[in-house]
Amino acid sequence: MLDYNKKYAIEAILFVAGEEIHLKKIAQGVNLSVEDAKKLINELSEEYDESKRGYEILRANDYYQLASRKWYADIIVEVFENKRRGVLSQSALEILSIVAYRQPITRVLIDEYRGVNSSGTIQRLVDQNLIEVVGRLEVPGRPNLYGTTNQFLKSLGIPSLDELPSFDLFKETADLTDEEKEFLNQKKE
Amino acid sequence: MDYKLRVEDFEGPLDLLLFLISEKKINIIEVSISEITEQYINHIKKWQSMDLEIASDFIVMASRLLEMKSKLILPIDSDEENQEDLHKKFLSNLIYYKIFKVCSVYIGEKVNHLNNFYKDPEYIPEIMDAGDEEVYINSIELELKFLRLLKLRELEDKHWSKPIEVPLERFSVQEKIDYISKKLENQKYLRFSELFTDKPCQEEVVTSLLALLELYKVNEIIINQENNFGEIQVFKKDI
């Protein structure tokens, strides 16, 4: 039986951290193995969900964060008006989608997918912490490679990239004709 | 009904192309390049007052379309494969753009409306003087930082497919300019073939030619060639 006090110690850690914190640091803080700490966090998370508390635990890869529950976002926006996050533009969303499904990716390739120069919008997405530079491509000029951030996962409400809907799903929703689908399949070979 | 489409209605050239294709209610694959090129160009002609930066993206696409169209018309056998590649790339570009558009709607719904979460206010971190002071860091943090570095390294390795050759620049235009000017101080004229070493490589010949053109441009030399493919003679211009 796990120690219940440790569960609420974790709650305290998450509360004080405010931002995302790595599972290992939490485990070290309460002197538990990573697995046990994870178990307690999940229990805590279920507790919050069941009682519809004002906050919830978000997970992005191995990071956890205590945040206000998304249902209450409208209320929060009204109280703290200055914290409203800007709505993303169509071009920002296109870039975000391309980076999400093709990462790590260079700006040049993003431009090619869109047929337009994307550098300004890419920088805005970096400033908004939705994408980040994850490395450099070893070709002349060493261009930046972009990938999505934990912030992106949390905004989307998924704990890891594995839980993004598969790209094939969008092929279905995009209403491609059979000929178009076949063309894409041929190209892969 | 007559309605006007503005450049702002489109995210870019691919968006406009998809729109033109959808109006015809046909497959992307079935699109006739020459037809679509014509429509596309007619469309952007109406947007004379386009923002220059936006315009350039649309014009690049127009030139791409024209290139494809011209290659379709010209019966050049050796280039056939190339042309087919160009066409295929264009089609897959269009199809992928169509998919990513749907994808961005999904991501937009999620990010813009559903999942706004808020956290504690952020604290402004203390600015540390990065001198020789001791740094306090615990082992977990160190490990996490190290793992992150390893991950970065791994990503870079993944893209290190083959080494890239960066050619050494053995000849510079400026050097050749100096060389030619110096020679012309002692000689009445120079023959083009005199400008190189015994066994010139392509790079040296090109650099020499560029140096000549530059000297000609700044009005320091006169270039003369008696007949086609004959020897080029270089004279110093009398001042």
Short mmCIF file of C-alpha atoms in Angstrom, two decimals:
data_model
loop_
_atom_site.label_atom_id
_atom_site.label_comp_id
_atom_site.label_asym_id
_atom_site.label_seq_id
_atom_site.Cartn_x
_atom_site.Cartn_y
_atom_site.Cartn_z
CA MET A 1 0.00 0.00 0.00
CA LEU A 2 1.39 3.34 -1.01
CA ASP A 3 1.64 6.14 1.47
CA TYR A 4 -1.22 8.59 1.01
CA ASN A 5 0.68 11.50 2.44
CA LYS A 6 3.06 11.22 -0.45
CA LYS A 7 0.20 11.67 -2.86
CA TYR A 8 -0.61 15.06 -1.40
CA ALA A 9 3.05 15.90 -1.17
CA ILE A 10 3.07 15.51 -4.93
CA GLU A 11 0.04 17.77 -5.11
CA ALA A 12 2.00 20.38 -3.16
CA ILE A 13 4.99 20.02 -5.49
CA LEU A 14 2.82 20.46 -8.58
CA PHE A 15 1.09 23.46 -7.05
CA VAL A 16 4.31 25.26 -6.21
CA ALA A 17 5.96 24.35 -9.52
CA GLY A 18 3.13 26.07 -11.40
CA GLU A 19 4.73 25.15 -14.68
CA GLU A 20 5.53 21.70 -15.97
CA ILE A 21 7.87 19.55 -13.92
CA HIS A 22 9.65 16.32 -14.80
CA LEU A 23 8.43 13.06 -13.31
CA LYS A 24 11.93 12.24 -12.03
CA LYS A 25 12.07 15.41 -9.99
CA ILE A 26 8.71 14.65 -8.44
CA ALA A 27 9.77 11.08 -7.64
CA GLN A 28 12.98 12.28 -6.09
CA GLY A 29 11.09 14.81 -3.97
CA VAL A 30 8.85 12.23 -2.37
CA ASN A 31 11.51 9.55 -2.34
CA LEU A 32 9.67 7.08 -4.50
CA SER A 33 10.45 5.14 -7.62
CA VAL A 34 9.34 6.75 -10.87
CA GLU A 35 6.68 4.06 -11.32
CA ASP A 36 5.21 4.59 -7.88
CA ALA A 37 5.23 8.36 -8.28
CA LYS A 38 3.44 7.98 -11.59
CA LYS A 39 0.82 5.78 -9.94
CA LEU A 40 0.16 8.42 -7.30
CA ILE A 41 -0.08 11.19 -9.88
CA ASN A 42 -2.63 9.18 -11.80
CA GLU A 43 -4.64 8.61 -8.62
CA LEU A 44 -4.51 12.30 -7.87
CA SER A 45 -5.58 13.10 -11.42
CA GLU A 46 -8.56 10.74 -11.19
CA GLU A 47 -9.53 12.27 -7.87
CA TYR A 48 -9.61 15.72 -9.47
CA ASP A 49 -11.57 14.50 -12.44
CA GLU A 50 -14.17 12.67 -10.38
CA SER A 51 -14.84 15.61 -8.12
CA LYS A 52 -14.74 18.05 -11.08
CA ARG A 53 -12.19 20.19 -9.34
CA GLY A 54 -11.18 23.57 -10.72
CA TYR A 55 -7.82 22.23 -11.72
CA GLU A 56 -6.52 19.19 -13.48
CA ILE A 57 -3.19 17.50 -14.10
CA LEU A 58 -1.81 17.82 -17.59
CA ARG A 59 0.81 15.48 -18.94
CA ALA A 60 3.17 16.09 -21.84
CA ASN A 61 5.67 13.27 -22.27
CA ASP A 62 7.32 12.86 -18.86
CA TYR A 63 6.32 16.29 -17.64
CA TYR A 64 3.37 17.05 -15.40
CA GLN A 65 1.62 20.28 -14.63
CA LEU A 66 -1.21 21.49 -12.48
CA ALA A 67 -3.48 23.77 -14.49
CA SER A 68 -6.93 25.23 -14.35
CA ARG A 69 -9.43 22.85 -15.88
CA LYS A 70 -10.18 23.66 -19.49
CA TRP A 71 -13.95 23.78 -18.90
CA TYR A 72 -13.41 26.89 -16.85
CA ALA A 73 -11.28 28.65 -19.44
CA ASP A 74 -14.03 31.15 -20.31
CA ILE A 75 -14.44 32.17 -16.71
CA ILE A 76 -10.72 32.56 -16.24
CA VAL A 77 -10.49 34.70 -19.34
CA GLU A 78 -13.19 36.99 -17.97
CA VAL A 79 -11.53 37.44 -14.63
CA PHE A 80 -7.99 37.81 -15.93
CA GLU A 81 -8.68 39.45 -19.21
CA ASN A 82 -5.06 40.10 -19.98
CA LYS A 83 -4.32 36.39 -20.02
CA ARG A 84 -6.39 35.69 -23.09
CA ARG A 85 -4.37 33.86 -25.62
CA GLY A 86 -4.60 35.04 -29.21
CA VAL A 87 -6.43 32.86 -31.66
CA LEU A 88 -4.01 31.33 -34.14
CA SER A 89 -4.24 32.44 -37.77
CA GLN A 90 -4.92 30.03 -40.59
CA SER A 91 -1.32 30.14 -41.74
CA ALA A 92 -0.10 29.49 -38.19
CA LEU A 93 -2.37 26.46 -38.00
CA GLU A 94 -1.12 25.13 -41.32
CA ILE A 95 2.46 25.43 -40.17
CA LEU A 96 1.62 23.85 -36.83
CA SER A 97 0.02 20.88 -38.62
CA ILE A 98 2.97 20.43 -40.95
CA VAL A 99 5.46 20.59 -38.08
CA ALA A 100 3.33 18.22 -35.98
CA TYR A 101 3.27 15.53 -38.66
CA ARG A 102 6.61 16.07 -40.35
CA GLN A 103 8.96 16.93 -37.50
CA PRO A 104 11.83 17.54 -37.31
CA ILE A 105 11.48 19.77 -40.35
CA THR A 106 13.31 22.75 -41.85
CA ARG A 107 11.72 26.05 -42.82
CA VAL A 108 12.47 25.43 -46.48
CA LEU A 109 10.46 22.23 -46.44
CA ILE A 110 7.57 23.92 -44.63
CA ASP A 111 7.60 26.60 -47.34
CA GLU A 112 7.50 23.92 -49.97
CA TYR A 113 4.51 22.20 -48.43
CA ARG A 114 2.65 25.51 -48.30
CA GLY A 115 3.96 27.21 -51.43
CA VAL A 116 4.52 30.39 -49.43
CA ASN A 117 7.23 31.90 -47.32
CA SER A 118 6.54 31.01 -43.70
CA SER A 119 9.42 32.55 -41.76
CA GLY A 120 7.44 35.28 -39.99
CA THR A 121 4.73 32.95 -38.79
CA ILE A 122 7.26 30.32 -37.75
CA GLN A 123 8.94 32.88 -35.52
CA ARG A 124 5.60 33.81 -33.96
CA LEU A 125 4.91 30.15 -33.22
CA VAL A 126 8.34 29.87 -31.62
CA ASP A 127 7.58 32.97 -29.52
CA GLN A 128 4.29 31.41 -28.47
CA ASN A 129 6.24 28.32 -27.46
CA LEU A 130 4.19 26.00 -29.66
CA ILE A 131 7.16 24.96 -31.77
CA GLU A 132 10.88 25.11 -31.06
CA VAL A 133 14.24 24.53 -32.66
CA VAL A 134 15.12 20.91 -31.91
CA GLY A 135 18.38 20.66 -33.81
CA ARG A 136 20.10 21.53 -37.02
CA LEU A 137 20.21 19.75 -40.32
CA GLU A 138 23.76 18.85 -41.31
CA VAL A 139 23.75 20.38 -44.76
CA PRO A 140 25.52 23.57 -45.79
CA GLY A 141 24.06 26.45 -43.82
CA ARG A 142 22.96 24.09 -41.03
CA PRO A 143 19.30 25.15 -41.13
CA ASN A 144 17.20 24.90 -37.99
CA LEU A 145 14.97 21.89 -37.52
CA TYR A 146 11.63 22.62 -35.91
CA GLY A 147 9.52 20.37 -33.70
CA THR A 148 6.50 20.79 -31.47
CA THR A 149 6.82 21.63 -27.77
CA ASN A 150 5.27 20.25 -24.60
CA GLN A 151 3.17 23.41 -24.62
CA PHE A 152 1.74 22.27 -27.94
CA LEU A 153 0.81 18.88 -26.47
CA LYS A 154 -0.85 20.49 -23.48
CA SER A 155 -2.76 22.95 -25.65
CA LEU A 156 -4.00 20.09 -27.74
CA GLY A 157 -4.83 18.08 -24.64
CA ILE A 158 -2.74 15.04 -25.47
CA PRO A 159 0.06 13.59 -23.33
CA SER A 160 2.41 12.67 -26.16
CA LEU A 161 2.83 12.86 -29.91
CA ASP A 162 1.87 9.19 -30.20
CA GLU A 163 -1.67 10.25 -29.44
CA LEU A 164 -1.99 12.63 -32.33
CA PRO A 165 -4.63 11.29 -34.70
CA SER A 166 -2.89 9.37 -37.46
CA PHE A 167 -2.11 11.31 -40.60
CA ASP A 168 -4.06 8.77 -42.66
CA LEU A 169 -7.19 9.86 -40.85
CA PHE A 170 -6.89 13.27 -42.45
CA LYS A 171 -6.43 11.67 -45.83
CA GLU A 172 -9.91 10.26 -45.27
CA THR A 173 -11.43 13.53 -44.08
CA ALA A 174 -9.81 15.45 -46.91
CA ASP A 175 -12.16 13.63 -49.28
CA LEU A 176 -9.43 12.50 -51.62
CA THR A 177 -10.62 10.65 -54.66
CA ASP A 178 -9.42 7.09 -55.21
CA GLU A 179 -7.11 8.30 -57.95
CA GLU A 180 -5.55 10.85 -55.66
CA LYS A 181 -5.02 8.27 -52.91
CA GLU A 182 -3.50 5.86 -55.36
CA PHE A 183 -1.18 8.55 -56.62
CA LEU A 184 0.13 9.17 -53.10
CA ASN A 185 0.63 5.46 -52.50
CA GLN A 186 2.54 5.06 -55.74
CA LYS A 187 4.79 7.88 -54.83
CA LYS A 188 5.81 6.24 -51.58
CA GLU A 189 7.23 3.20 -53.33
CA MET B 1 -23.51 35.35 -59.68
CA ASP B 2 -20.53 37.57 -60.00
CA TYR B 3 -18.24 37.83 -57.06
CA LYS B 4 -14.75 39.02 -56.62
CA LEU B 5 -11.98 37.01 -55.03
CA ARG B 6 -9.30 38.85 -53.21
CA VAL B 7 -5.75 37.74 -52.56
CA GLU B 8 -6.53 37.78 -48.83
CA ASP B 9 -9.02 34.98 -49.40
CA PHE B 10 -6.18 32.58 -50.08
CA GLU B 11 -3.42 31.30 -47.88
CA GLY B 12 -1.08 31.07 -50.83
CA PRO B 13 -0.69 29.91 -54.41
CA LEU B 14 -1.49 26.29 -53.57
CA ASP B 15 -4.71 27.41 -51.94
CA LEU B 16 -5.70 29.32 -55.07
CA LEU B 17 -4.86 26.34 -57.25
CA LEU B 18 -6.96 24.01 -55.12
CA PHE B 19 -9.81 26.47 -55.39
CA LEU B 20 -9.54 26.64 -59.19
CA ILE B 21 -9.43 22.86 -59.38
CA SER B 22 -12.39 22.41 -57.04
CA GLU B 23 -14.45 24.75 -59.21
CA LYS B 24 -13.96 22.39 -62.11
CA LYS B 25 -15.05 19.48 -59.90
CA ILE B 26 -12.29 17.22 -61.15
CA ASN B 27 -9.48 15.14 -59.73
CA ILE B 28 -6.22 16.81 -58.91
CA ILE B 29 -4.53 14.15 -61.03
CA GLU B 30 -6.65 14.99 -64.07
CA VAL B 31 -5.77 18.65 -64.06
CA SER B 32 -4.52 19.95 -67.36
CA ILE B 33 -1.41 21.94 -66.66
CA SER B 34 -1.84 24.34 -69.55
CA GLU B 35 -5.45 25.06 -68.67
CA ILE B 36 -4.79 25.62 -65.00
CA THR B 37 -1.74 27.75 -65.76
CA GLU B 38 -3.83 30.05 -67.89
CA GLN B 39 -6.56 30.39 -65.28
CA TYR B 40 -4.07 30.89 -62.51
CA ILE B 41 -2.26 33.66 -64.34
CA ASN B 42 -5.51 35.36 -65.33
CA HIS B 43 -6.46 35.32 -61.69
CA ILE B 44 -3.31 36.86 -60.28
CA LYS B 45 -3.29 39.48 -63.05
CA LYS B 46 -6.41 40.91 -61.44
CA TRP B 47 -4.52 41.40 -58.24
CA GLN B 48 -2.26 44.13 -59.51
CA SER B 49 -2.08 45.85 -56.18
CA MET B 50 -0.77 42.86 -54.29
CA ASP B 51 1.63 43.27 -51.42
CA LEU B 52 5.05 42.63 -52.92
CA GLU B 53 5.97 39.87 -50.50
CA ILE B 54 2.73 37.99 -51.07
CA ALA B 55 2.98 38.65 -54.78
CA SER B 56 6.38 37.04 -55.06
CA ASP B 57 5.04 33.72 -53.75
CA PHE B 58 2.25 33.77 -56.29
CA ILE B 59 4.60 34.71 -59.09
CA VAL B 60 7.07 31.97 -58.22
CA MET B 61 4.22 29.50 -58.59
CA ALA B 62 3.23 31.06 -61.90
CA SER B 63 6.75 30.57 -63.23
CA ARG B 64 6.72 26.97 -61.98
CA LEU B 65 3.49 26.36 -63.84
CA LEU B 66 4.83 27.97 -66.99
CA GLU B 67 7.97 25.87 -66.80
CA MET B 68 5.89 22.72 -66.58
CA LYS B 69 3.64 23.88 -69.37
CA SER B 70 6.53 24.69 -71.70
CA LYS B 71 8.19 21.37 -71.02
CA LEU B 72 4.96 19.62 -71.88
CA ILE B 73 4.86 21.38 -75.22
CA LEU B 74 8.51 20.98 -76.17
CA PRO B 75 9.31 17.50 -77.41
CA ILE B 76 12.63 17.05 -75.69
CA ASP B 77 13.27 13.38 -75.13
CA SER B 78 16.24 13.58 -72.82
CA ASP B 79 14.32 15.78 -70.45
CA GLU B 80 11.24 13.62 -70.34
CA GLU B 81 11.99 12.05 -67.01
CA ASN B 82 12.75 15.36 -65.44
CA GLN B 83 9.50 16.81 -66.65
CA GLU B 84 7.55 13.88 -65.30
CA ASP B 85 9.20 14.32 -61.91
CA LEU B 86 8.31 17.98 -61.90
CA HIS B 87 4.71 17.19 -62.67
CA LYS B 88 4.49 14.46 -60.05
CA LYS B 89 6.04 16.65 -57.42
CA PHE B 90 3.55 19.36 -58.23
CA LEU B 91 0.62 16.98 -57.91
CA SER B 92 1.75 15.50 -54.62
CA ASN B 93 2.38 19.02 -53.37
CA LEU B 94 -1.22 19.90 -54.12
CA ILE B 95 -2.63 16.75 -52.56
CA TYR B 96 -0.55 17.13 -49.41
CA TYR B 97 -1.61 20.72 -49.11
CA LYS B 98 -5.23 19.61 -49.29
CA ILE B 99 -4.62 17.13 -46.47
CA PHE B 100 -2.75 19.61 -44.31
CA LYS B 101 -5.59 22.09 -44.70
CA VAL B 102 -8.01 19.60 -43.19
CA CYS B 103 -5.46 18.79 -40.54
CA SER B 104 -5.09 22.45 -39.61
CA VAL B 105 -8.84 22.76 -39.11
CA TYR B 106 -8.66 19.93 -36.58
CA ILE B 107 -5.67 21.42 -34.77
CA GLY B 108 -7.33 24.83 -34.83
CA GLU B 109 -10.46 23.52 -33.16
CA LYS B 110 -8.42 21.90 -30.46
CA VAL B 111 -5.96 24.67 -29.81
CA ASN B 112 -8.19 27.67 -30.31
CA HIS B 113 -11.33 26.67 -28.52
CA LEU B 114 -11.29 23.57 -26.41
CA ASN B 115 -8.14 23.36 -24.47
CA ASN B 116 -7.30 26.64 -22.96
CA PHE B 117 -5.60 26.01 -19.70
CA TYR B 118 -4.07 28.43 -17.31
CA LYS B 119 -1.42 28.03 -14.74
CA ASP B 120 0.24 29.91 -12.00
CA PRO B 121 1.75 33.24 -12.98
CA GLU B 122 5.25 32.87 -14.26
CA TYR B 123 8.03 34.14 -12.10
CA ILE B 124 10.79 36.08 -13.72
CA PRO B 125 13.93 34.10 -13.15
CA GLU B 126 16.78 35.77 -11.36
CA ILE B 127 19.52 36.77 -13.72
CA MET B 128 22.66 34.96 -12.71
CA ASP B 129 26.12 36.18 -13.37
CA ALA B 130 27.71 33.45 -15.40
CA GLY B 131 31.17 34.00 -13.97
CA ASP B 132 33.43 31.48 -12.31
CA GLU B 133 31.03 31.06 -9.43
CA GLU B 134 30.08 27.62 -8.31
CA VAL B 135 26.91 26.36 -9.86
CA TYR B 136 24.48 24.47 -7.70
CA ILE B 137 22.63 21.87 -9.63
CA ASN B 138 21.26 18.63 -8.42
CA SER B 139 21.98 15.34 -10.05
CA ILE B 140 18.51 14.91 -11.54
CA GLU B 141 18.61 18.28 -13.26
CA LEU B 142 22.05 17.50 -14.58
CA GLU B 143 20.84 14.18 -15.89
CA LEU B 144 17.85 15.75 -17.61
CA LYS B 145 20.02 18.38 -19.23
CA PHE B 146 22.46 15.75 -20.37
CA LEU B 147 19.70 13.55 -21.80
CA ARG B 148 18.38 16.52 -23.71
CA LEU B 149 21.80 17.10 -25.20
CA LEU B 150 22.03 13.45 -26.21
CA LYS B 151 18.64 13.67 -27.85
CA LEU B 152 19.71 16.72 -29.83
CA ARG B 153 22.86 14.90 -30.90
CA GLU B 154 20.80 11.91 -31.97
CA LEU B 155 18.55 14.11 -34.07
CA GLU B 156 21.53 15.63 -35.76
CA ASP B 157 23.03 12.23 -36.42
CA LYS B 158 19.80 11.10 -37.97
CA HIS B 159 20.18 13.73 -40.61
CA TRP B 160 23.85 13.13 -41.18
CA SER B 161 23.25 10.86 -44.12
CA LYS B 162 26.37 11.54 -46.12
CA PRO B 163 29.22 13.97 -45.82
CA ILE B 164 28.86 17.15 -47.83
CA GLU B 165 31.63 18.36 -50.05
CA VAL B 166 32.33 22.03 -49.84
CA PRO B 167 34.69 22.88 -52.66
CA LEU B 168 37.79 24.80 -51.80
CA GLU B 169 37.96 28.16 -53.49
CA ARG B 170 41.41 28.10 -55.06
CA PHE B 171 40.99 31.05 -57.34
CA SER B 172 39.40 34.32 -56.50
CA VAL B 173 38.25 36.96 -58.93
CA GLN B 174 40.16 39.65 -57.04
CA GLU B 175 43.42 37.70 -57.33
CA LYS B 176 42.92 37.30 -61.06
CA ILE B 177 42.15 41.01 -61.44
CA ASP B 178 45.39 41.87 -59.68
CA TYR B 179 47.28 39.36 -61.81
CA ILE B 180 45.91 40.72 -65.07
CA SER B 181 46.51 44.36 -64.10
CA LYS B 182 50.07 43.59 -63.13
CA LYS B 183 50.80 41.77 -66.36
CA LEU B 184 49.37 44.59 -68.41
CA GLU B 185 51.78 47.02 -66.83
CA ASN B 186 54.66 45.32 -68.62
CA GLN B 187 53.00 44.03 -71.76
CA LYS B 188 51.17 45.82 -74.51
CA TYR B 189 48.51 43.17 -74.70
CA LEU B 190 47.66 39.79 -73.29
CA ARG B 191 46.18 36.71 -74.86
CA PHE B 192 43.34 35.07 -72.95
CA SER B 193 45.25 31.80 -72.83
CA GLU B 194 48.11 33.55 -71.08
CA LEU B 195 45.93 34.21 -68.09
CA PHE B 196 46.08 30.70 -66.69
CA THR B 197 48.58 28.29 -65.38
CA ASP B 198 49.69 25.46 -67.66
CA LYS B 199 46.82 23.13 -67.01
CA PRO B 200 43.87 25.31 -66.15
CA CYS B 201 40.83 23.77 -64.54
CA GLN B 202 37.32 24.93 -65.27
CA GLU B 203 37.26 26.97 -62.11
CA GLU B 204 40.35 28.91 -63.11
CA VAL B 205 39.04 29.68 -66.57
CA VAL B 206 35.74 30.88 -65.20
CA THR B 207 37.41 33.04 -62.57
CA SER B 208 39.69 34.58 -65.19
CA LEU B 209 36.77 35.35 -67.44
CA LEU B 210 34.91 36.98 -64.56
CA ALA B 211 37.99 39.04 -63.74
CA LEU B 212 38.18 40.21 -67.36
CA LEU B 213 34.53 41.17 -67.41
CA GLU B 214 34.96 43.07 -64.17
CA LEU B 215 37.99 44.97 -65.52
CA TYR B 216 36.05 45.75 -68.67
CA LYS B 217 33.14 47.01 -66.64
CA VAL B 218 35.28 49.41 -64.66
CA ASN B 219 36.72 50.61 -67.96
CA GLU B 220 40.33 49.55 -67.45
CA ILE B 221 40.74 47.26 -70.43
CA ILE B 222 39.69 46.80 -74.02
CA ILE B 223 38.82 43.33 -75.23
CA ASN B 224 39.24 42.30 -78.82
CA GLN B 225 38.50 39.13 -80.75
CA GLU B 226 39.36 38.94 -84.42
CA ASN B 227 37.02 36.17 -85.44
CA ASN B 228 34.59 33.71 -83.90
CA PHE B 229 36.26 31.35 -81.43
CA GLY B 230 39.52 33.18 -82.05
CA GLU B 231 41.95 34.19 -79.37
CA ILE B 232 40.73 36.95 -77.10
CA GLN B 233 43.18 39.83 -76.82
CA VAL B 234 43.23 42.08 -73.83
CA PHE B 235 44.58 45.62 -74.05
CA LYS B 236 45.12 48.08 -71.30
CA LYS B 237 42.95 51.11 -71.82
CA ASP B 238 44.95 54.27 -72.34
CA ILE B 239 43.92 56.92 -69.95
#
